[in-house]
Amino acid sequence: MSSVAVLTQESFAEHRSGLAQQQVKVTALNSEEENDPPTYKEAFPPLPEKAPCLEAAQEPAGPWSKIRPIKASVITQVFHVPLEERKYKDMNQFGEGEQAKICLDIMQKTGAHLELSLAKDQGLSIMVSGKLEAVMKARKEIVARLQTQASATVAIPKEHHRFVIGKNGEKLQDLELKTATKIQIPRPDDPSNQIKITGTKEGIEKARHEILLISAEQDKRAVERLDVEKVYHPFIAGPYNKLVSELMQDTGTRINIPPPSVNKTEIVFTGEKEQLAQAVARVKKIYEEKKKKTTTIAVEVKKSQHKYVIGPKGNSLQEILEKTGVSVEIPPTDSSSETVILRGEPEKLGQALTEVYAKANSFTVSSVSAPSWLHRFIIGKKGQNLAKITQQMPKVHIEFTEGEDKITLEGPTEDVNVAQEQIEVMVKDLINRMDYAEINVDHKFHRHLIGKNGANINRIKDLYKVSVRIPPDNEKSNLIRIEGDPQGVQQAKKELLELASRMENERTKDLIIEQKFHRTIIGQKGERIREIREKFPEVIINFPDPAHKSDIVQLRGPKNEVEKCTKYMQKMVADLVENSFSISVPIFKQFHKNIIGKGGANIKKIREESNTKIDLPAENSNSETIVITGKRANCEAARHRILAIQKELANITEVEVSIPSKLHNSLIGAKGRFIRSIMEECGGVHIHFPTEGSGSDTVTIRGPAQDVEKAKKQLLHLAEEKQTKSYTVDLRAKPEYHKFLIGKGGGNIRKVRDNTGARIIFPTSEDKDQELITIMGTEEAVKEAQKELEALIKNLDNVVEDSMVVDPKHHRHFVIRRGQVLREIADEYGGVMVSFPRSGTQSDKVTLKGAKDCVEAAKKRIQEIIEDLEAQVTIECTIPQKFHRSIMGPKGSRIQQITRDYGVQIKFPDREENPAPVAEPAVQENGEEGGEGKDGKDADPSSPKKCDIIIISGRREKCEAAKEALQALVPVTIEVEVPFDLHRYIIGQKGSGIRKMMDEFEVNIQVPAPELQSDIITITGLATNLDRAKAGLLERGKELQAEQEDRALRSFKLTVTVDPKYHPKIIGRKGAVITQIRTEHEVNIQFPDKDDESQVRGQRRCKEGCWFAIMKIVGELEQMVSEDVTLDHRVHARIIGARGKAIRKIMDEFKVDIRFPQSGAPDPNCVTVTGLPENVEEAIDHILNLEEEYLADVVDNEAMQGYMKPSSHEESKAPSKGFVVRDAPWATVNNEKAPDMSSSEDFPSFGAQVAPKTLPWGPKR
């Protein structure tokens, strides 16, 4: 760092004392500079030491003296709250209670750090640390929340209030922060002048003092208004407002004179009273003096010249006032008057009048006649031509009016004349060498004349050097104007007319293509439409804007080409339509996983084989519909396969019902409401209507046999009703009443239906309107049903409260699992509220609140539950533990189903950690088994194990039914015979094959160990699944046997002898040739490592074809020759080219192979060329020609580099001594020389061992 950078003028002499003569020597740049290095202190000036006394401290202390100290950003303040002013005086809670919470809150809000301490006098000391703003905010919060608050009022004049508030309330906020008080100022519409201050006594006093100071300051200031005639304002303001500015500076008063545009006569003075009086007196004096001395004259000046008299921003008027002391009054612009009034002293009016006329006549207006079409050529590109004139004469204003054949010039007379001459010359020149032509072309062809991105029109402009003006689309004009060189204009006109006539003969065709296909036809990044345009280059294809929702695609071009393009695109659309056919297949949700298969295997297989797109609903959605998209035939095939999977897995039947197609829409209902209600009512069956417009009457119902029959009856009944007489009424009821209206198992609503014969449809969870109930049927039946339902709803609206007695021992059953039983009762019985007494109280009273009928029904249901609980029994069901997991099903689904169906509770035993082997009896000790039988009785060996006993609780008859259902789930085992050699293929890679079959058929398959050599495979599972699993296993066995036979056919082996040097050619670049042979002949070809025999595996007939293919390549290769050619190694890189591009081009052109020597080869110039003899010769000639051409360049480059090499004497410069100083510390202490930079001792390298050396400034700490 250079010390000069921080020196000041004061300390310059001190730092450079004794060096003045050396300074002169330095500027002379003589040789003494090198021999006389600077001293250590000069090179490294010392830091200033602490001043011993005040005088010394005030003197400049070197280059560091001017650095300003940095203030700390964190400050600390201590605030005291006396005992009598503390809000919280409870001594026991210091540091714990509300006081501590408030301090924590203040710290979080402000970011300051607070520390509380208690003084001897029980006053509170608070130390606040942080940034100034944070400390001030914290102080205000402490005073407001920890100190008792007092309040006081201070009265100041109402007009002073705004000065207390300040701009945007900043002064008031600052005052509140500084004094830690809350200051309330009355609103402007409040007549009160009292300001209320709330805070500590000390803060109130400070705030009161500050407010009174502000008021006192304002008392000294005053405002006065002086009425002065408007015409005398310029004399008071002075030229360029100089006089009023001096007056304001002298008196310190603010003087506001209204501008000339404002019609006010009042001048406002603001300031301290004495100074304000002086200012008013001086203004009055000027006013009175001018009123006496001045007189006026009126002159007529053309209205158009007024602006020249005024000048830019009124400068000319100010100039006249400054020169002559005369004020010039110009009539307003909206006035038609041309009279200008001059006001001033009589002797100066003549001079002012001369000035006014001079200003008025200094500017003139002139015009040049020029055809309007030439205007833009006169202006030039981006105003270049005009800029030349305006730069020479900046005061001249040139105006071009569109549609007029003239140019207007305005400015100083001399400049206008010069500009006029220049423009006239320019116009004359342009008229001589420019021409224009106008042609009429139908505006619908204009965009085609312009071409894509202006391609056509830009080509014509550049070719003929003309300007072509085509009107915009919104003008609907047919006129095109061509301007430029006369010959170019005629040629451009001819070409444009030819293009237009050709377009008139062209054909435009509108092709209707559904908008949904537009993006597909265009393709990603426009790839597909680019292909079509390349195929039909003369046809212009225009797609509508996506926002317009139009289906019309416009084709334009020669008639034949348009027809061909139309047919091509129609075929493309037909393919898209065919492939976009879509059908929805409803499949029961529980079978979706089977359709997907393990790892998506099933669905993937169906997609690939049927060539369709299959979309399944999300796992968490309630939808059961699977959507298939593709060709109609493929979609039908995929649908058939998916339905077949469902049919196999469940007892699903399919029935077809004939219903007239005209009734289909009314049966489906708005958004499918009616049909959905039938489907839900009949156990979730699927009802499929034919597509609209197909004319088919067949409706398909699919589901469990019993539900299908029920749905069929309802559907036919509804269709019959629709045909005879259909009447519909809508009712509204709260959603919580719906379950009660329907009743348990649909009992209530069935009763209404049976009584009236009407159909009642309740909203589903998907419907927006959850209160709407629809009644359908004959008019009489609907009205009857409406009457009954309205009566039920009315009763439900009648809320009553009732109670019943429930034994406390049963309470737990109702309230466990967060009151699930009570929630179910509320859902089922119209939202009735059931309240059980609190646990711990011995009350048996239960309160019910809700609609009267709901309360009665809920009471009945609670009574039924209690009866069930009292009639509850527990029975045991013995099933071996190994079957328990199978019985439970995935995630316990089977057991949950039984629990729901039979209303029982099932408890499985804990698993036995170390079960005894089945083959060996359990070890018995002292007549006890497994540590049991401690009562001395012998355990019965035939008695079931504890881990095998499943406990069922509930009503006896239901428990028995549940037990039978559980026993039906116990898996059965069968044996299937499959040849042992197929077992490993059945198991598959890492067991994937057998796992897939187990998942698909929901069984357990056990394959015998390999050492047993057994053909028997064991299948364990439910009896219903075993037959399917067995059939599947046998089918898999047949497939594997067929594959084995095919493998045997493919195992035929053939050995072909081929010279190893031909191997790379047979393999081809990146294996392209050998891959093609393998694919064509369905064989596997293996190349040896060293010997020359290649092996071919595959079927005999395939191998023979492969052998012929290989031998054909070998035959061609044997005809080839290799020749070495000597090429200078310096040109190899040029011949090869970037990434081998150039050499590949040569090899492709001459059909040869060229090999260059590797680095380190004995002969770096030897290049080998291989191919047919005639091709090799041509390639060598071509390469040698290239060598000759490139070698000349190489020699030239080397010669140039020889000139550019540095001279030898410059290279042998003496090594630098480095940076050397005199009187360094290391020299003064031990009389040593300066450190040698080349010495490893003075400057050791990293890691080198150096002997310790004593340092001049002492040992290292």
mmCIF file of N, CA, C and O in Angstrom, residues 65-101:
data_model
loop_
_atom_site.group_PDB
_atom_site.id
_atom_site.type_symbol
_atom_site.label_atom_id
_atom_site.label_comp_id
_atom_site.label_asym_id
_atom_site.label_seq_id
_atom_site.Cartn_x
_atom_site.Cartn_y
_atom_site.Cartn_z
ATOM 1 N N SER A 65 -4.329 10.263 11.159
ATOM 2 C CA SER A 65 -4.979 11.243 12.042
ATOM 3 C C SER A 65 -6.371 11.614 11.579
ATOM 4 O O SER A 65 -7.207 12.025 12.353
ATOM 5 N N LYS A 66 -6.657 11.507 10.291
ATOM 6 C CA LYS A 66 -7.935 11.980 9.749
ATOM 7 C C LYS A 66 -9.038 10.929 9.777
ATOM 8 O O LYS A 66 -10.140 11.199 9.354
ATOM 9 N N ILE A 67 -8.727 9.713 10.215
ATOM 10 C CA ILE A 67 -9.754 8.662 10.228
ATOM 11 C C ILE A 67 -10.743 8.941 11.346
ATOM 12 O O ILE A 67 -10.348 9.106 12.502
ATOM 13 N N ARG A 68 -12.020 8.979 11.012
ATOM 14 C CA ARG A 68 -13.064 9.278 12.005
ATOM 15 C C ARG A 68 -13.383 8.045 12.820
ATOM 16 O O ARG A 68 -13.445 6.935 12.280
ATOM 17 N N PRO A 69 -13.602 8.206 14.128
ATOM 18 C CA PRO A 69 -13.906 7.025 14.965
ATOM 19 C C PRO A 69 -15.271 6.450 14.598
ATOM 20 O O PRO A 69 -16.180 7.182 14.218
ATOM 21 N N ILE A 70 -15.399 5.141 14.705
ATOM 22 C CA ILE A 70 -16.675 4.468 14.403
ATOM 23 C C ILE A 70 -17.479 4.379 15.694
ATOM 24 O O ILE A 70 -16.990 3.872 16.706
ATOM 25 N N LYS A 71 -18.709 4.881 15.653
ATOM 26 C CA LYS A 71 -19.577 4.822 16.837
ATOM 27 C C LYS A 71 -20.167 3.433 16.991
ATOM 28 O O LYS A 71 -20.475 2.786 16.004
ATOM 29 N N ALA A 72 -20.334 3.039 18.244
ATOM 30 C CA ALA A 72 -20.932 1.720 18.514
ATOM 31 C C ALA A 72 -22.403 1.754 18.128
ATOM 32 O O ALA A 72 -23.105 2.728 18.397
ATOM 33 N N SER A 73 -22.887 0.688 17.465
ATOM 34 C CA SER A 73 -24.289 0.650 17.046
ATOM 35 C C SER A 73 -25.196 0.199 18.181
ATOM 36 O O SER A 73 -26.391 0.418 18.155
ATOM 37 N N VAL A 74 -24.612 -0.452 19.212
ATOM 38 C CA VAL A 74 -25.396 -0.948 20.357
ATOM 39 C C VAL A 74 -25.197 0.001 21.532
ATOM 40 O O VAL A 74 -24.053 0.337 21.868
ATOM 41 N N ILE A 75 -26.305 0.449 22.118
ATOM 42 C CA ILE A 75 -26.213 1.341 23.293
ATOM 43 C C ILE A 75 -26.912 0.685 24.485
ATOM 44 O O ILE A 75 -27.701 -0.255 24.316
ATOM 45 N N THR A 76 -26.611 1.180 25.678
ATOM 46 C CA THR A 76 -27.221 0.650 26.909
ATOM 47 C C THR A 76 -27.757 1.824 27.711
ATOM 48 O O THR A 76 -27.057 2.826 27.895
ATOM 49 N N GLN A 77 -29.006 1.716 28.165
ATOM 50 C CA GLN A 77 -29.612 2.739 29.032
ATOM 51 C C GLN A 77 -30.260 2.064 30.228
ATOM 52 O O GLN A 77 -30.738 0.928 30.127
ATOM 53 N N VAL A 78 -30.249 2.762 31.369
ATOM 54 C CA VAL A 78 -30.862 2.215 32.597
ATOM 55 C C VAL A 78 -32.036 3.111 32.959
ATOM 56 O O VAL A 78 -31.905 4.334 33.016
ATOM 57 N N PHE A 79 -33.194 2.491 33.209
ATOM 58 C CA PHE A 79 -34.403 3.221 33.624
ATOM 59 C C PHE A 79 -34.774 2.777 35.042
ATOM 60 O O PHE A 79 -34.642 1.595 35.385
ATOM 61 N N HIS A 80 -35.233 3.750 35.860
ATOM 62 C CA HIS A 80 -35.638 3.448 37.240
ATOM 63 C C HIS A 80 -37.133 3.672 37.389
ATOM 64 O O HIS A 80 -37.669 4.677 36.920
ATOM 65 N N VAL A 81 -37.800 2.727 38.045
ATOM 66 C CA VAL A 81 -39.236 2.867 38.356
ATOM 67 C C VAL A 81 -39.357 2.853 39.874
ATOM 68 O O VAL A 81 -39.110 1.812 40.503
ATOM 69 N N PRO A 82 -39.697 4.013 40.515
ATOM 70 C CA PRO A 82 -39.802 4.042 41.994
ATOM 71 C C PRO A 82 -40.892 3.089 42.482
ATOM 72 O O PRO A 82 -41.810 2.738 41.744
ATOM 73 N N LEU A 83 -40.781 2.693 43.775
ATOM 74 C CA LEU A 83 -41.725 1.717 44.345
ATOM 75 C C LEU A 83 -43.167 2.181 44.205
ATOM 76 O O LEU A 83 -44.049 1.421 43.813
ATOM 77 N N GLU A 84 -43.405 3.494 44.503
ATOM 78 C CA GLU A 84 -44.793 3.984 44.467
ATOM 79 C C GLU A 84 -45.373 3.991 43.047
ATOM 80 O O GLU A 84 -46.585 4.042 42.872
ATOM 81 N N GLU A 85 -44.498 3.951 41.995
ATOM 82 C CA GLU A 85 -44.992 3.969 40.618
ATOM 83 C C GLU A 85 -44.992 2.589 39.972
ATOM 84 O O GLU A 85 -45.376 2.447 38.808
ATOM 85 N N ARG A 86 -44.546 1.543 40.721
ATOM 86 C CA ARG A 86 -44.529 0.182 40.149
ATOM 87 C C ARG A 86 -45.948 -0.378 40.048
ATOM 88 O O ARG A 86 -46.734 -0.232 40.970
ATOM 89 N N LYS A 87 -46.238 -1.034 38.937
ATOM 90 C CA LYS A 87 -47.566 -1.646 38.746
ATOM 91 C C LYS A 87 -47.657 -2.936 39.531
ATOM 92 O O LYS A 87 -48.699 -3.281 40.074
ATOM 93 N N TYR A 88 -46.576 -3.751 39.522
ATOM 94 C CA TYR A 88 -46.579 -5.080 40.143
ATOM 95 C C TYR A 88 -45.649 -5.045 41.350
ATOM 96 O O TYR A 88 -44.430 -4.986 41.192
ATOM 97 N N LYS A 89 -46.249 -5.025 42.595
ATOM 98 C CA LYS A 89 -45.449 -4.845 43.809
ATOM 99 C C LYS A 89 -45.341 -6.116 44.631
ATOM 100 O O LYS A 89 -44.869 -6.087 45.760
ATOM 101 N N ASP A 90 -45.804 -7.242 44.120
ATOM 102 C CA ASP A 90 -45.753 -8.509 44.863
ATOM 103 C C ASP A 90 -44.306 -8.977 44.928
ATOM 104 O O ASP A 90 -43.731 -9.419 43.938
ATOM 105 N N MET A 91 -43.677 -8.906 46.147
ATOM 106 C CA MET A 91 -42.248 -9.207 46.280
ATOM 107 C C MET A 91 -41.943 -10.688 46.050
ATOM 108 O O MET A 91 -40.854 -11.051 45.652
ATOM 109 N N ASN A 92 -42.921 -11.558 46.323
ATOM 110 C CA ASN A 92 -42.660 -13.001 46.221
ATOM 111 C C ASN A 92 -42.482 -13.462 44.773
ATOM 112 O O ASN A 92 -41.903 -14.495 44.521
ATOM 113 N N GLN A 93 -43.030 -12.712 43.834
ATOM 114 C CA GLN A 93 -43.046 -13.178 42.439
ATOM 115 C C GLN A 93 -42.013 -12.478 41.566
ATOM 116 O O GLN A 93 -42.113 -12.479 40.360
ATOM 117 N N PHE A 94 -40.997 -11.826 42.169
ATOM 118 C CA PHE A 94 -40.015 -11.101 41.344
ATOM 119 C C PHE A 94 -39.295 -12.080 40.415
ATOM 120 O O PHE A 94 -38.784 -13.100 40.851
ATOM 121 N N GLY A 95 -39.280 -11.741 39.114
ATOM 122 C CA GLY A 95 -38.613 -12.593 38.110
ATOM 123 C C GLY A 95 -39.463 -13.741 37.628
ATOM 124 O O GLY A 95 -39.045 -14.545 36.817
ATOM 125 N N GLU A 96 -40.732 -13.861 38.151
ATOM 126 C CA GLU A 96 -41.563 -15.012 37.746
ATOM 127 C C GLU A 96 -42.920 -14.610 37.193
ATOM 128 O O GLU A 96 -43.381 -15.147 36.211
ATOM 129 N N GLY A 97 -43.557 -13.647 37.857
ATOM 130 C CA GLY A 97 -44.968 -13.379 37.555
ATOM 131 C C GLY A 97 -45.209 -12.625 36.266
ATOM 132 O O GLY A 97 -44.483 -12.755 35.285
ATOM 133 N N GLU A 98 -46.260 -11.787 36.288
ATOM 134 C CA GLU A 98 -46.701 -11.038 35.117
ATOM 135 C C GLU A 98 -45.610 -10.092 34.627
ATOM 136 O O GLU A 98 -45.447 -9.877 33.428
ATOM 137 N N GLN A 99 -44.830 -9.543 35.592
ATOM 138 C CA GLN A 99 -43.747 -8.593 35.276
ATOM 139 C C GLN A 99 -42.735 -9.222 34.319
ATOM 140 O O GLN A 99 -42.335 -8.625 33.328
ATOM 141 N N ALA A 100 -42.336 -10.481 34.620
ATOM 142 C CA ALA A 100 -41.348 -11.187 33.785
ATOM 143 C C ALA A 100 -41.918 -11.477 32.399
ATOM 144 O O ALA A 100 -41.216 -11.350 31.386
ATOM 145 N N LYS A 101 -43.209 -11.861 32.348
ATOM 146 C CA LYS A 101 -43.860 -12.135 31.056
ATOM 147 C C LYS A 101 -43.866 -10.893 30.173
ATOM 148 O O LYS A 101 -43.597 -10.959 28.970
#
